Short mmCIF file of C-alpha atoms and ligand atoms in Angstrom, two decimals:
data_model
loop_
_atom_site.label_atom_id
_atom_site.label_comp_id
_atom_site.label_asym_id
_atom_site.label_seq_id
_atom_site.Cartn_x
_atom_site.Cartn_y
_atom_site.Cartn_z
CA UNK A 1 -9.14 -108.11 91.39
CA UNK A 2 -11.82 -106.06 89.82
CA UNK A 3 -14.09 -109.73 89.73
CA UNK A 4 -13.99 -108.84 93.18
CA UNK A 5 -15.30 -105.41 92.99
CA UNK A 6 -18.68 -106.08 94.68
CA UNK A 7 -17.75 -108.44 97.38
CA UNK A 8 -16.99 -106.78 101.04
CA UNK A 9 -15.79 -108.86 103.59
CA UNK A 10 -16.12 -108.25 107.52
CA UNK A 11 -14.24 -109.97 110.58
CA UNK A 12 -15.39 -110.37 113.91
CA UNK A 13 -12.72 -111.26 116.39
CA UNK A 14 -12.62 -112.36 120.00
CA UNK A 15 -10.91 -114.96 121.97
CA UNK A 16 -14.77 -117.00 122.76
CA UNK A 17 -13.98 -118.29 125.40
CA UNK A 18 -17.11 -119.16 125.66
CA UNK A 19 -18.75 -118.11 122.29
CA UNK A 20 -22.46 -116.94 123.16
CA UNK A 21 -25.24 -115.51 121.82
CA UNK A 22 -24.33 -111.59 122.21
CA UNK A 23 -21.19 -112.16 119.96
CA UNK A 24 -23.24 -114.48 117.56
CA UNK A 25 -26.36 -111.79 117.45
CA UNK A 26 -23.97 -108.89 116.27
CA UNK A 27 -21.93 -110.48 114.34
CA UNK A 28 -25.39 -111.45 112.21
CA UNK A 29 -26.62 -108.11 112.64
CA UNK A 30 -24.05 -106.76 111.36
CA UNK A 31 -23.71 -108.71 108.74
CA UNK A 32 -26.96 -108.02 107.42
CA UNK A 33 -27.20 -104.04 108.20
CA UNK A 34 -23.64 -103.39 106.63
CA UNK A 35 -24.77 -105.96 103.85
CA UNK A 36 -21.64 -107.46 103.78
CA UNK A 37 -21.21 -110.32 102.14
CA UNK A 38 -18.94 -112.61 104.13
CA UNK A 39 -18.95 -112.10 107.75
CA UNK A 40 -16.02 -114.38 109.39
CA UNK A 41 -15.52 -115.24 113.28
CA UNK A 42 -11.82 -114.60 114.03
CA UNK A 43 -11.03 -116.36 117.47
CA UNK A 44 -7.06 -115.34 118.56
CA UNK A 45 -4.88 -116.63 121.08
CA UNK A 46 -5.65 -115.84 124.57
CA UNK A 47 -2.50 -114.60 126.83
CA UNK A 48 -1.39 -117.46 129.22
CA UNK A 49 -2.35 -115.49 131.89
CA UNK A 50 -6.26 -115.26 131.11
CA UNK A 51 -6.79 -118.71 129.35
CA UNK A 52 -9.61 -120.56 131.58
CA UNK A 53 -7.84 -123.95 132.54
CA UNK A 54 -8.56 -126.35 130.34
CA UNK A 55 -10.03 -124.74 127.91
CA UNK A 56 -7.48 -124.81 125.01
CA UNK A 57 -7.41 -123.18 121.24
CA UNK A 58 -8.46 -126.32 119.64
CA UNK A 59 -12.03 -126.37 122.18
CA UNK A 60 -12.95 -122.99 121.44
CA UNK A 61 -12.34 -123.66 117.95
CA UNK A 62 -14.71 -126.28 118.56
CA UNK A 63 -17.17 -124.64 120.60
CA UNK A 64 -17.36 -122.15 117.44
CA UNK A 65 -17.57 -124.16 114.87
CA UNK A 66 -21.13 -125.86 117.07
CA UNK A 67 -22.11 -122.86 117.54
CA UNK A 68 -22.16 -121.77 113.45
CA UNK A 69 -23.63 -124.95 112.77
CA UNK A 70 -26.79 -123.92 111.45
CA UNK A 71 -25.58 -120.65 110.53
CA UNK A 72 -24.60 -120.21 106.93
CA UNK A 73 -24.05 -116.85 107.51
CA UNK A 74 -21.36 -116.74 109.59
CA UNK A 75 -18.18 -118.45 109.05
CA UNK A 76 -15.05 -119.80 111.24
CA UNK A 77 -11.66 -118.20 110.03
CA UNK A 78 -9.21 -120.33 112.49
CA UNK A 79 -5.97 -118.99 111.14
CA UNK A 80 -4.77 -117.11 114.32
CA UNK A 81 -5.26 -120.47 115.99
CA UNK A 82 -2.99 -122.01 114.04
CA UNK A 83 -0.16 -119.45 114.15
CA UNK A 84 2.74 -120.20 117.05
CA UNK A 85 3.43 -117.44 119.17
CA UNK A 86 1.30 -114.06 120.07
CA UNK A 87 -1.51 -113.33 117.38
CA UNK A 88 -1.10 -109.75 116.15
CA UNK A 89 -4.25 -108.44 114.05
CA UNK A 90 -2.19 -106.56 111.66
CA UNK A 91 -0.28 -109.83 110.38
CA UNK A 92 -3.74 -111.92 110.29
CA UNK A 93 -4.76 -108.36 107.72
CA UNK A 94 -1.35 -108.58 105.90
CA UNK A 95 -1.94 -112.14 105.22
CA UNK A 96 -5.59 -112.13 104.35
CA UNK A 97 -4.32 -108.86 101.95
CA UNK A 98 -1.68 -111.02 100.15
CA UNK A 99 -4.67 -114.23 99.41
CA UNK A 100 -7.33 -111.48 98.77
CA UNK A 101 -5.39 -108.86 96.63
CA UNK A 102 -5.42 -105.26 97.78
CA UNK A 103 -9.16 -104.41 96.40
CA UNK A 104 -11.28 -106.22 98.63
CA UNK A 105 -13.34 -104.19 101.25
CA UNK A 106 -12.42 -105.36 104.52
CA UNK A 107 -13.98 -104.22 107.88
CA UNK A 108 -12.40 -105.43 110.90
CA UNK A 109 -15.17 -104.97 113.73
CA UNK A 110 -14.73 -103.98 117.35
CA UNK A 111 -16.74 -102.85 120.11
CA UNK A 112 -16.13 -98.78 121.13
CA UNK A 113 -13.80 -100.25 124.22
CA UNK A 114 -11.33 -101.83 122.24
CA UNK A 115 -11.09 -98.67 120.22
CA UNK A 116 -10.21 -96.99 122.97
CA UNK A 117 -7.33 -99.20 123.19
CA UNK A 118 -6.33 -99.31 119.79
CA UNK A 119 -3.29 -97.09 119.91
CA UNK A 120 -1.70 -100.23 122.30
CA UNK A 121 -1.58 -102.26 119.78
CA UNK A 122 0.96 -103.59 117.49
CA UNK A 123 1.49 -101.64 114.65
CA UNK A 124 -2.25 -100.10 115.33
CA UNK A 125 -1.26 -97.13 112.64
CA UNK A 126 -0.48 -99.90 109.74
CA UNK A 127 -4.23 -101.15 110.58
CA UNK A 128 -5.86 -98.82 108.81
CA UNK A 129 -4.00 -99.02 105.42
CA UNK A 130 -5.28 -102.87 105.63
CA UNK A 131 -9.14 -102.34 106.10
CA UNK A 132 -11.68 -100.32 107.58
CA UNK A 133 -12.76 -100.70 111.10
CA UNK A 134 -16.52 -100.55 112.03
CA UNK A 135 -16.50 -99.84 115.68
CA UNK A 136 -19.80 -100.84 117.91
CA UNK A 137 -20.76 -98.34 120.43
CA UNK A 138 -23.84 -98.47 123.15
CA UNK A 139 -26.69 -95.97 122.16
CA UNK A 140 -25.88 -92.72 124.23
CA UNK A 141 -21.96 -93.26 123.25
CA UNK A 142 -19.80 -90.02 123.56
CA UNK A 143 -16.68 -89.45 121.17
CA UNK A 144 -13.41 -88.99 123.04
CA UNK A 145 -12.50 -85.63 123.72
CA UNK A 146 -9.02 -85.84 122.77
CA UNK A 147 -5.86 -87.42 122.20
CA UNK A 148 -5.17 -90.12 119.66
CA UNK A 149 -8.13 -91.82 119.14
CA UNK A 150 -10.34 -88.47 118.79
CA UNK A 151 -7.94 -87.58 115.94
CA UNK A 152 -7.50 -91.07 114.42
CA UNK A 153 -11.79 -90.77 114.20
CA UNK A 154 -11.67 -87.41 113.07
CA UNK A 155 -9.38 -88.37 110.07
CA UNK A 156 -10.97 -91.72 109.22
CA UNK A 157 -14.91 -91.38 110.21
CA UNK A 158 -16.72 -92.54 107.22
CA UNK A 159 -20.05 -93.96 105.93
CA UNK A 160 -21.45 -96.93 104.77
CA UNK A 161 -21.06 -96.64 101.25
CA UNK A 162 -17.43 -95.83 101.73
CA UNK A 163 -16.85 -99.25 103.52
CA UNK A 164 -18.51 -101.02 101.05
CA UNK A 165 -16.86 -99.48 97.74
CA UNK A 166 -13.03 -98.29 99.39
CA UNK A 167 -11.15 -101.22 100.84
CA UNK A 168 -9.87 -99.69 103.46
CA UNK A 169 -8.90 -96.31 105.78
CA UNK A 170 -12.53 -95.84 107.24
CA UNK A 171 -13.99 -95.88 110.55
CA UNK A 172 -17.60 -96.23 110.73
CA UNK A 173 -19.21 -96.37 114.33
CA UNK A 174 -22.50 -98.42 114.49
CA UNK A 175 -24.77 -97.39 117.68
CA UNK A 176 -26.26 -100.82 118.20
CA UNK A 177 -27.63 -102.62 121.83
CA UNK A 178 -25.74 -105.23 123.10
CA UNK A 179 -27.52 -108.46 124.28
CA UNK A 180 -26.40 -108.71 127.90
CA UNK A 181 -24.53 -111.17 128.01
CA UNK A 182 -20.63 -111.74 128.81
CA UNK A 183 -18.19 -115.00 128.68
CA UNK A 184 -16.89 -113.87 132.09
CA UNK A 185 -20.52 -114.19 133.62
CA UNK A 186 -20.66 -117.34 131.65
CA UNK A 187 -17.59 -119.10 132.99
CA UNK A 188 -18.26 -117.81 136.55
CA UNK A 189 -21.87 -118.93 136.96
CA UNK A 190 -20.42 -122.21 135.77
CA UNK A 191 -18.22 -122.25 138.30
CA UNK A 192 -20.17 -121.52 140.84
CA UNK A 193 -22.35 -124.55 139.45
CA UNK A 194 -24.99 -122.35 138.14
CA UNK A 195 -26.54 -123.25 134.41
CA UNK A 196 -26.11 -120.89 131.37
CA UNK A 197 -28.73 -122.30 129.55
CA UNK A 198 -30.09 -119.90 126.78
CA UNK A 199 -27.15 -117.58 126.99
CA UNK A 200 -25.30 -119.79 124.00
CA UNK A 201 -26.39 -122.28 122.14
CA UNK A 202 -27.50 -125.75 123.52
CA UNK A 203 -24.81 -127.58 121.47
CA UNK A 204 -21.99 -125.66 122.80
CA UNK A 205 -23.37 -125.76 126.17
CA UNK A 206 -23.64 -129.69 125.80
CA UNK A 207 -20.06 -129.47 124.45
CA UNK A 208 -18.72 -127.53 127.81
CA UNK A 209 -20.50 -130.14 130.08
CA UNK A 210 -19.66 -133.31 128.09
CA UNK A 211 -15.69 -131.24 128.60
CA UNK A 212 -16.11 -130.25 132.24
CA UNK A 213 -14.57 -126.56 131.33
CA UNK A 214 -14.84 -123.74 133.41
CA UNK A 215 -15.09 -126.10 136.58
CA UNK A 216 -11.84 -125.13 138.01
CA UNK A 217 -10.71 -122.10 139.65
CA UNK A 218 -9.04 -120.05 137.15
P1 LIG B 1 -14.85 -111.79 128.29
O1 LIG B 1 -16.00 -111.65 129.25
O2 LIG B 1 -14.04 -113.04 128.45
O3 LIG B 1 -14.02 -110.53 128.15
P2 LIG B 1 -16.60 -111.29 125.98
O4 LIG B 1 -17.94 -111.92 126.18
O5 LIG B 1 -16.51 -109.79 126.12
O6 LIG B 1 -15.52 -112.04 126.85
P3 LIG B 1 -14.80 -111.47 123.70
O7 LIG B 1 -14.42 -112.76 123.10
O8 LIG B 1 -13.78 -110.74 124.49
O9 LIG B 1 -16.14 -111.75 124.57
O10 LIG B 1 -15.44 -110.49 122.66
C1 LIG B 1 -15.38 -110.62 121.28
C2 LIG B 1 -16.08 -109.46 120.63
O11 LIG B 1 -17.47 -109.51 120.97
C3 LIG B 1 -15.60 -108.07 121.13
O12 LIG B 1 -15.57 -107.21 120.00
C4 LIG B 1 -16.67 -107.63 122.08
O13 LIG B 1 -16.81 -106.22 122.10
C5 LIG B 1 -17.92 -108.31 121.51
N1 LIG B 1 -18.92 -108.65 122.52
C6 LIG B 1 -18.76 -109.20 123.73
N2 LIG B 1 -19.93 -109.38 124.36
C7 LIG B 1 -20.88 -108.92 123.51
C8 LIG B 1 -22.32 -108.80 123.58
N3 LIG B 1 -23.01 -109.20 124.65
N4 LIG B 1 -22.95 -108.30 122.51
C9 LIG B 1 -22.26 -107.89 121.42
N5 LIG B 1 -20.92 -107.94 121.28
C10 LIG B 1 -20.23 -108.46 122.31
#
């Protein structure tokens, strides 16, 4: 794998549901600060219980691929989609470790919430050993006090230059401002028959009227 020495990759998950312009934004920001040099948009499964009606795997998948259209930059990685059953990110990593070899810098990014969550997930501590995570966090953001995330970034904080040379076993937090915007909003001023023009792009927006989603009550 050394060919690969000088090629970082970064993924960007979310379930999209709508994709907008605040993921879209930071995912290209990021991109370009952390020069990486393959940014991809990871949509998972959404739990039964907070799928939008209608709205299924394959139409976000859709509304994503629109949306990266005329965006080079970014690229669709649909794989979770197309696993049965509960999407875990540690088994999307394992797998993308097995095509990719075990040199590759990988960066899994996340906003400073989901961080907060991390130690819910499934085999969160196995994460780590599989790629670095570069955690977004609002300007004015305060590190946890205690318990397992304040040690998890106390053993792992790193730099840049460590997530672009190591492939994995960093955390790097990246103050950044958030466009503000939010699917939720999205979805409900639909429903409430309100447009969301210039909140995502026009195709997708086109996409979701030509679909009727996010008409019904969820
Ligand atoms: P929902 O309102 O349905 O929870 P969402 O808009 O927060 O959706 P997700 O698909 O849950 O979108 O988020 C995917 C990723 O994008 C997460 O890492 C989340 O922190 C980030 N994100 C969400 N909204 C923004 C935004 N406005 N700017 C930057 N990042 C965002």
């Amino acid at each position: 794998m050394s060919s690969h020495s000088s090629k970082t990759l970064a993924l960007f998950g979310g379930t999209f549901d709508p994709i907008h312009f605040g993921h879209l934004r930071m995912a290209l920001e990021l991109k370009q600060v952390l020069a990486f040099d393959e940014m991809r948009l990871l949509p998972s499964h959404q739990p039964a219980h907070r799928a939008a009606p209608g709205v299924t795997a394959e139409k976000r998948r859709d509304m994503l691929a629109l949306a990266l259209e005329d965006c080079p930059e970014l690229v669709l990685d649909a794989r979770e989609l197309l696993r049965a059953g509960p999407t875990y990110t540690v088994d999307t990593l394992e797998e993308l470790r097995s095509e990719l070899g075990t040199e590759l810098p990988i960066s899994f990014c996340m906003g400073m919430d989901s961080l907060l969550g991390l130690p819910s997930w499934h085999r969160w501590q196995r994460l780590l050993e599989l790629a670095h995570l570069v955690v977004v966090a609002r300007p004015g953001w305060e590190m946890p006090a205690s318990g397992q995330v304040a040690d998890l970034l106390a053993a792992h904080r790193g730099e840049l230059a460590d997530i672009q040379q190591q492939p994995a076993g960093k955390i790097l937090v990246q103050e950044r401002r958030l466009l503000p915007i939010s699917a939720t909003d999205i979805r409900n001023q639909i429903h409430s028959g309100r447009s969301p023009q210039f909140l995502l792009p026009e195709r997708v927006l086109d996409y979701i009227q030509s679909q009727g989603l996010y008409q019904q009550e969820r």
